[in-house]
Short mmCIF file of C-alpha atoms and ligand atoms in Angstrom, two decimals:
data_model
loop_
_atom_site.label_atom_id
_atom_site.label_comp_id
_atom_site.label_asym_id
_atom_site.label_seq_id
_atom_site.Cartn_x
_atom_site.Cartn_y
_atom_site.Cartn_z
CA MET A 1 32.69 -0.85 10.52
CA ALA A 2 35.52 1.57 11.28
CA THR A 3 38.04 0.64 13.98
CA THR A 4 38.62 3.02 16.86
CA SER A 5 41.85 4.45 15.42
CA SER A 6 40.51 4.99 11.91
CA ALA A 7 37.35 6.43 13.40
CA VAL A 8 39.44 8.96 15.33
CA ALA A 9 41.44 9.78 12.17
CA ASP A 10 38.19 10.19 10.22
CA SER A 11 36.83 12.43 12.89
CA THR A 12 39.92 14.68 12.77
CA SER A 13 39.87 15.04 9.00
CA ILE A 14 36.12 15.59 8.96
CA MET A 15 36.37 18.27 11.60
CA ASP A 16 39.21 19.94 9.64
CA THR A 17 37.16 19.83 6.45
CA THR A 18 34.14 21.12 8.28
CA SER A 19 36.03 23.98 9.90
CA SER A 20 37.70 24.98 6.60
CA GLU A 21 34.31 24.78 4.86
CA GLN A 22 32.81 26.88 7.66
CA SER A 23 35.54 29.51 7.46
CA THR A 24 35.02 29.74 3.67
CA ARG A 25 31.30 30.18 4.19
CA SER A 26 31.76 32.74 6.93
CA ALA A 27 34.16 34.75 4.70
CA ILE A 28 31.56 34.62 1.91
CA ARG A 29 28.86 35.59 4.42
CA SER A 30 30.74 38.67 5.56
CA LEU A 31 31.30 39.63 1.91
CA ALA A 32 27.57 39.14 1.22
CA ARG A 33 26.68 41.36 4.19
CA ASP A 34 29.02 44.12 2.99
CA VAL A 35 27.51 43.98 -0.49
CA ARG A 36 23.98 44.03 0.96
CA ASN A 37 24.81 47.10 3.06
CA LEU A 38 26.27 48.92 0.06
CA VAL A 39 23.23 48.05 -2.03
CA LEU A 40 20.82 49.21 0.67
CA ARG A 41 22.70 52.50 1.05
CA LYS A 42 22.33 53.13 -2.66
CA CYS A 43 18.65 52.19 -2.54
CA ARG A 44 17.92 54.49 0.38
CA ARG A 45 19.25 57.43 -1.59
CA THR A 46 17.05 56.81 -4.60
CA LEU A 47 13.96 55.03 -3.28
CA GLN A 48 12.37 54.34 0.04
CA VAL A 49 13.18 50.72 0.71
CA GLY A 50 12.23 49.65 4.22
CA LYS A 51 12.09 46.29 5.96
CA PRO A 52 11.31 43.69 4.92
CA TYR A 53 13.55 44.52 1.99
CA ASP A 54 11.83 44.05 -1.32
CA PRO A 55 14.14 42.45 -3.91
CA PHE A 56 11.79 43.50 -6.74
CA LYS A 57 12.13 47.18 -5.77
CA ILE A 58 15.89 46.83 -5.46
CA ALA A 59 16.03 45.38 -8.99
CA GLU A 60 14.06 48.43 -10.15
CA VAL A 61 16.53 50.81 -8.48
CA PHE A 62 19.38 49.17 -10.43
CA GLY A 63 17.44 49.39 -13.70
CA ILE A 64 16.92 45.64 -14.00
CA GLU A 65 13.82 44.51 -15.86
CA LEU A 66 11.77 41.85 -14.09
CA LYS A 67 9.83 39.27 -16.07
CA LEU A 68 7.63 36.44 -14.93
CA CYS A 69 8.30 33.26 -16.88
CA SER A 70 6.31 30.07 -17.17
CA SER A 71 9.24 27.70 -16.56
CA ALA A 72 8.72 24.78 -14.18
CA ASN A 73 12.21 25.38 -12.85
CA PRO A 74 11.87 26.97 -9.38
CA CYS A 75 15.04 29.02 -9.89
CA GLY A 76 15.27 32.46 -11.42
CA ARG A 77 17.56 33.52 -14.25
CA LEU A 78 19.65 36.59 -15.00
CA TYR A 79 20.70 37.63 -18.47
CA HIS A 80 21.69 40.74 -20.33
CA ARG A 81 21.73 42.18 -23.83
CA GLY A 82 24.41 44.81 -23.78
CA PRO A 83 23.71 47.07 -20.80
CA GLU A 84 20.09 45.86 -20.42
CA TRP A 85 19.75 43.36 -17.59
CA THR A 86 16.74 41.13 -16.98
CA ILE A 87 15.75 38.82 -14.12
CA LEU A 88 13.33 36.03 -14.94
CA VAL A 89 11.23 34.83 -12.01
CA PRO A 90 9.09 31.66 -12.20
CA ALA A 91 5.42 32.69 -12.31
CA SER A 92 4.09 29.42 -10.90
CA MET A 93 6.08 29.61 -7.64
CA PRO A 94 4.70 31.11 -4.43
CA LEU A 95 5.65 34.73 -3.70
CA SER A 96 8.19 33.66 -1.04
CA ARG A 97 10.02 31.56 -3.64
CA GLN A 98 9.85 34.36 -6.21
CA ARG A 99 11.35 36.81 -3.70
CA PHE A 100 14.19 34.42 -2.91
CA ALA A 101 14.82 33.72 -6.63
CA CYS A 102 14.94 37.46 -7.37
CA ALA A 103 17.28 38.14 -4.39
CA HIS A 104 19.58 35.29 -5.50
CA GLU A 105 19.72 36.66 -9.08
CA LEU A 106 20.46 40.13 -7.70
CA GLY A 107 23.52 38.49 -6.11
CA HIS A 108 24.64 37.32 -9.58
CA PHE A 109 23.97 40.79 -10.95
CA PHE A 110 26.28 42.40 -8.40
CA VAL A 111 29.00 39.80 -9.04
CA ARG A 112 28.84 40.19 -12.81
CA SER A 113 27.77 43.71 -13.60
CA LEU A 114 29.94 45.96 -11.52
CA GLU A 115 33.10 47.28 -13.06
CA ASN A 116 36.33 46.88 -11.13
CA ASN A 117 34.53 44.24 -9.22
CA ASP A 118 35.83 43.79 -5.67
CA ILE A 119 33.29 41.00 -5.12
CA ILE A 120 34.98 38.85 -7.74
CA HIS A 121 38.42 39.48 -6.23
CA GLU A 122 37.16 38.62 -2.77
CA LEU A 123 35.33 35.47 -3.99
CA LEU A 124 38.48 34.33 -5.81
CA ARG A 125 40.40 34.82 -2.58
CA VAL A 126 38.03 32.77 -0.38
CA LYS A 127 36.80 30.09 -2.76
CA GLU A 128 39.40 27.50 -1.62
CA LYS A 129 38.33 24.09 -2.85
CA HIS A 130 35.26 25.27 -4.73
CA ASP A 131 35.49 26.43 -8.29
CA PHE A 132 34.40 30.00 -8.90
CA ARG A 133 30.88 29.06 -10.07
CA VAL A 134 30.21 27.17 -6.85
CA ALA A 135 31.60 30.02 -4.73
CA GLU A 136 29.37 32.44 -6.69
CA GLU A 137 26.27 30.27 -6.06
CA ILE A 138 27.07 30.12 -2.33
CA PHE A 139 27.52 33.90 -2.34
CA CYS A 140 24.14 34.43 -4.06
CA ASP A 141 22.26 32.15 -1.64
CA ILE A 142 23.85 33.87 1.35
CA PHE A 143 23.24 37.31 -0.15
CA ALA A 144 19.53 36.39 -0.53
CA GLU A 145 19.35 35.14 3.08
CA GLU A 146 21.04 38.25 4.46
CA LEU A 147 18.79 40.53 2.42
CA LEU A 148 15.48 38.79 3.13
CA LEU A 149 16.02 37.76 6.75
CA PRO A 150 18.65 40.05 8.30
CA ALA A 151 20.49 38.58 11.27
CA GLU A 152 19.71 41.55 13.51
CA ASP A 153 15.97 40.99 13.01
CA ILE A 154 15.95 37.29 13.86
CA GLY A 155 18.01 37.56 17.03
CA PRO A 156 15.30 39.23 19.15
CA HIS A 157 12.74 36.55 18.19
CA LEU A 158 15.05 33.90 19.59
CA ARG A 159 16.23 35.81 22.67
CA GLU A 160 13.04 37.21 24.16
CA ASN A 161 10.95 34.09 24.41
CA ARG A 162 11.45 30.63 23.26
CA LEU A 163 10.32 30.35 19.69
CA HIS A 164 7.01 28.60 19.17
CA LEU A 165 5.19 27.72 16.00
CA HIS A 166 3.05 30.89 16.06
CA GLY A 167 6.16 33.09 16.43
CA PHE A 168 7.80 31.16 13.63
CA ARG A 169 4.76 31.77 11.42
CA GLN A 170 4.83 35.47 12.30
CA LEU A 171 8.43 35.64 11.12
CA ILE A 172 7.43 33.99 7.84
CA ALA A 173 4.49 36.34 7.32
CA GLU A 174 6.49 39.43 8.27
CA TYR A 175 9.52 38.68 6.09
CA GLY A 176 7.83 36.88 3.20
CA CYS A 177 10.18 33.89 3.32
CA SER A 178 9.37 30.22 2.93
CA LEU A 179 9.13 27.75 5.82
CA GLN A 180 12.38 26.16 4.74
CA THR A 181 14.41 29.36 4.30
CA THR A 182 13.24 30.63 7.69
CA ALA A 183 14.02 27.29 9.37
CA ILE A 184 17.51 27.18 7.87
CA ARG A 185 18.15 30.76 8.97
CA ILE A 186 17.06 30.06 12.57
CA THR A 187 19.34 27.07 12.90
CA GLN A 188 22.25 29.31 11.89
CA PHE A 189 21.69 31.30 15.08
CA ALA A 190 20.37 28.81 17.61
CA HIS A 191 21.51 25.27 18.22
CA ASP A 192 18.50 24.40 20.33
CA TYR A 193 16.03 24.21 17.47
CA ALA A 194 15.68 21.57 14.85
CA PHE A 195 13.18 21.43 12.00
CA LEU A 196 11.73 18.50 10.22
CA PHE A 197 9.89 18.44 6.90
CA ALA A 198 7.96 15.24 6.32
CA THR A 199 6.10 14.29 3.16
CA LEU A 200 3.53 11.55 3.23
CA GLU A 201 4.31 8.66 0.90
CA ARG A 202 1.46 6.37 1.83
CA GLN A 203 -0.53 5.15 4.81
CA ARG A 204 -0.32 1.64 6.08
CA SER A 205 -3.39 1.72 8.27
CA ARG A 206 -3.25 -1.89 9.48
CA LYS A 207 0.16 -1.36 11.00
CA ASN A 208 -0.88 2.10 12.17
CA VAL A 209 2.04 3.83 10.60
CA LEU A 210 2.57 6.51 7.98
CA ILE A 211 5.31 5.99 5.48
CA VAL A 212 7.06 9.31 5.07
CA ARG A 213 9.98 10.90 3.38
CA TRP A 214 11.73 13.53 5.49
CA THR A 215 14.50 16.05 5.52
CA ALA A 216 15.83 17.92 8.51
CA THR A 217 17.52 21.19 9.30
CA PRO A 218 20.27 21.55 10.38
CA PRO A 219 21.38 18.94 7.86
CA GLY A 220 22.60 15.81 9.56
CA THR A 221 20.64 16.40 12.76
CA PHE A 222 18.71 13.25 12.11
CA LEU A 223 19.81 10.12 10.39
CA PRO A 224 16.43 8.70 9.49
CA LYS A 225 16.73 4.98 9.78
CA HIS A 226 13.00 4.44 9.77
CA LYS A 227 10.74 5.96 7.20
CA THR A 228 7.64 5.26 9.22
CA ILE A 229 5.95 7.56 11.70
CA SER A 230 3.20 6.30 13.93
CA PHE A 231 -0.26 7.91 13.72
CA ALA A 232 0.13 8.66 17.41
CA SER A 233 3.28 10.74 17.03
CA VAL A 234 2.98 14.51 16.96
CA ILE A 235 3.97 14.63 13.30
CA GLY A 236 1.61 11.75 12.52
CA LYS A 237 -1.27 13.55 14.24
CA ALA A 238 -0.59 16.72 12.24
CA PHE A 239 -0.86 14.65 9.06
CA VAL A 240 -4.05 12.92 10.09
CA SER A 241 -5.93 15.67 11.93
CA LYS A 242 -4.78 18.49 9.64
CA GLN A 243 -4.35 20.61 12.75
CA ASP A 244 -1.45 22.07 14.65
CA ILE A 245 -0.29 19.78 17.44
CA SER A 246 2.07 20.53 20.36
CA GLU A 247 3.43 17.92 22.70
CA THR A 248 6.50 16.67 24.44
CA GLU A 249 7.71 13.52 22.80
CA ASP A 250 10.11 11.08 24.29
CA LYS A 251 11.22 8.90 21.45
CA PRO A 252 13.92 8.51 18.86
CA LEU A 253 13.61 10.59 15.72
CA GLY A 254 16.10 8.95 13.45
CA SER A 255 19.24 8.60 15.53
CA LEU A 256 18.69 11.55 17.83
CA ARG A 257 17.00 10.22 20.93
CA GLY A 258 15.47 12.10 23.82
CA SER A 259 12.61 14.33 24.89
CA TYR A 260 11.62 17.10 22.61
CA TYR A 261 8.98 19.74 22.70
CA VAL A 262 7.55 19.25 19.23
CA GLU A 263 5.10 21.47 17.44
CA ALA A 264 3.90 20.18 14.10
CA MET A 265 1.61 21.61 11.51
CA PRO A 266 0.15 20.14 8.35
CA VAL A 267 1.40 21.66 5.13
CA GLY A 268 -0.30 21.44 1.75
CA ARG A 269 -3.50 19.52 2.50
CA SER A 270 -1.92 16.83 4.61
CA VAL A 271 0.67 15.64 2.10
CA GLY A 272 3.29 17.37 4.22
CA ALA A 273 3.95 18.13 7.86
CA PHE A 274 6.39 20.58 9.29
CA ALA A 275 7.75 20.21 12.80
CA LEU A 276 9.62 22.65 14.99
CA ILE A 277 11.52 20.77 17.66
CA GLN A 278 12.79 22.54 20.75
CA LEU A 279 15.70 21.00 22.52
CA SER A 280 15.81 22.51 25.97
CA SER A 281 18.79 22.36 28.31
CA SER A 282 16.50 20.81 30.91
CA TYR A 283 15.95 17.78 28.71
CA GLN A 284 18.36 14.97 28.72
CA LEU A 285 19.48 14.04 25.26
CA HIS A 286 20.78 10.61 24.55
CA PHE A 287 23.07 10.45 21.60
CA ALA A 288 23.61 7.16 19.87
CA PHE A 289 27.24 7.03 18.84
CA PRO A 290 28.41 4.20 16.63
CA PRO A 291 30.57 1.55 18.25
CA GLY A 292 34.25 2.40 18.17
CA TRP A 293 33.96 6.10 18.86
CA GLY A 294 34.76 5.59 22.54
CA LEU A 295 32.58 8.49 23.55
CA THR A 296 30.06 8.83 26.30
CA SER A 297 26.58 8.32 24.99
CA GLU A 298 24.87 10.91 27.13
CA ARG A 299 24.87 14.65 26.72
CA THR A 300 22.71 17.08 28.58
CA HIS A 301 23.36 20.35 26.87
CA PRO A 302 21.88 21.21 23.49
CA ARG A 303 25.02 23.14 22.46
CA GLN A 304 26.54 19.72 21.98
CA LEU A 305 24.43 19.49 18.85
CA SER A 306 27.06 21.31 16.83
CA PHE A 307 29.44 18.52 17.76
CA TRP A 308 26.77 16.00 16.83
CA ASP A 309 26.34 17.73 13.47
CA THR A 310 29.98 17.11 12.76
CA MET A 311 29.71 13.51 13.84
CA THR A 312 26.71 12.77 11.68
CA SER A 313 28.52 13.79 8.54
CA VAL A 314 30.31 10.46 8.86
CA ASN A 315 28.83 7.61 6.87
CA TYR A 316 28.74 4.59 9.09
ZN1 ZN B 1 22.49 31.04 -9.09
#
């Protein structure tokens, strides 16, 4: 267990790392947006490309051949023979995944194909502790996000009304993105939403619990100490009933305790459940800090979550 002083030192270095990591990412993001805007300008001149932007059409505009491949790998691939460029997209993946894979590979195409490439210069400038390959991968993921779910289009969904599951689904249907990509994108704009993906491992009916594996967005929001979810929980009910469930829950989810408005839906014939969790400023959130941090354990404003995100990157 860390002492108070080392905990404070850890916290400072972690926050420094996090802020330098964030500034690298935000520099790469602004580069990715500039490239996207340039690309869209070129596309508008040669082909009608409206929203949602279609990465397959954009590939066509740039003369890239698209091929479906039978690989089990969910990622796409870009290669060229002389001036002929090809993007391979996995045939077995859902369309949302194929769109993302194609958009990501378009990112690689713009990094590698353009002569006098300003993108490479800019990536070399911002890469900091990453090597160039890692910086390029981050660029391609962000380029895909910015192309498929533009920031200006998500904002209104979050401002007008509070986002509910049906609105979230509309976004997915409208923009052809996966649950996970859309969830990640929303948490980049709003700190009062969290998303949970749970996969059923097995049922232990006598103890009335489901054994699950879960991941959460934003990363580090939850530190799942317990892999069990009760049948009676909102997520548990979505598994069991195979129906959408909405409720206010007052219970710990991992280490984040408090009342949440949770909407959960079954995914993939009850082997998965997806939950959208709304953290409203009217709810009182109780944060469980580890001993030694010397911090108050009660926060009432969801904006504090960004602080919590930093804290949870500590292994304790
Ligand atoms: Zn890549």
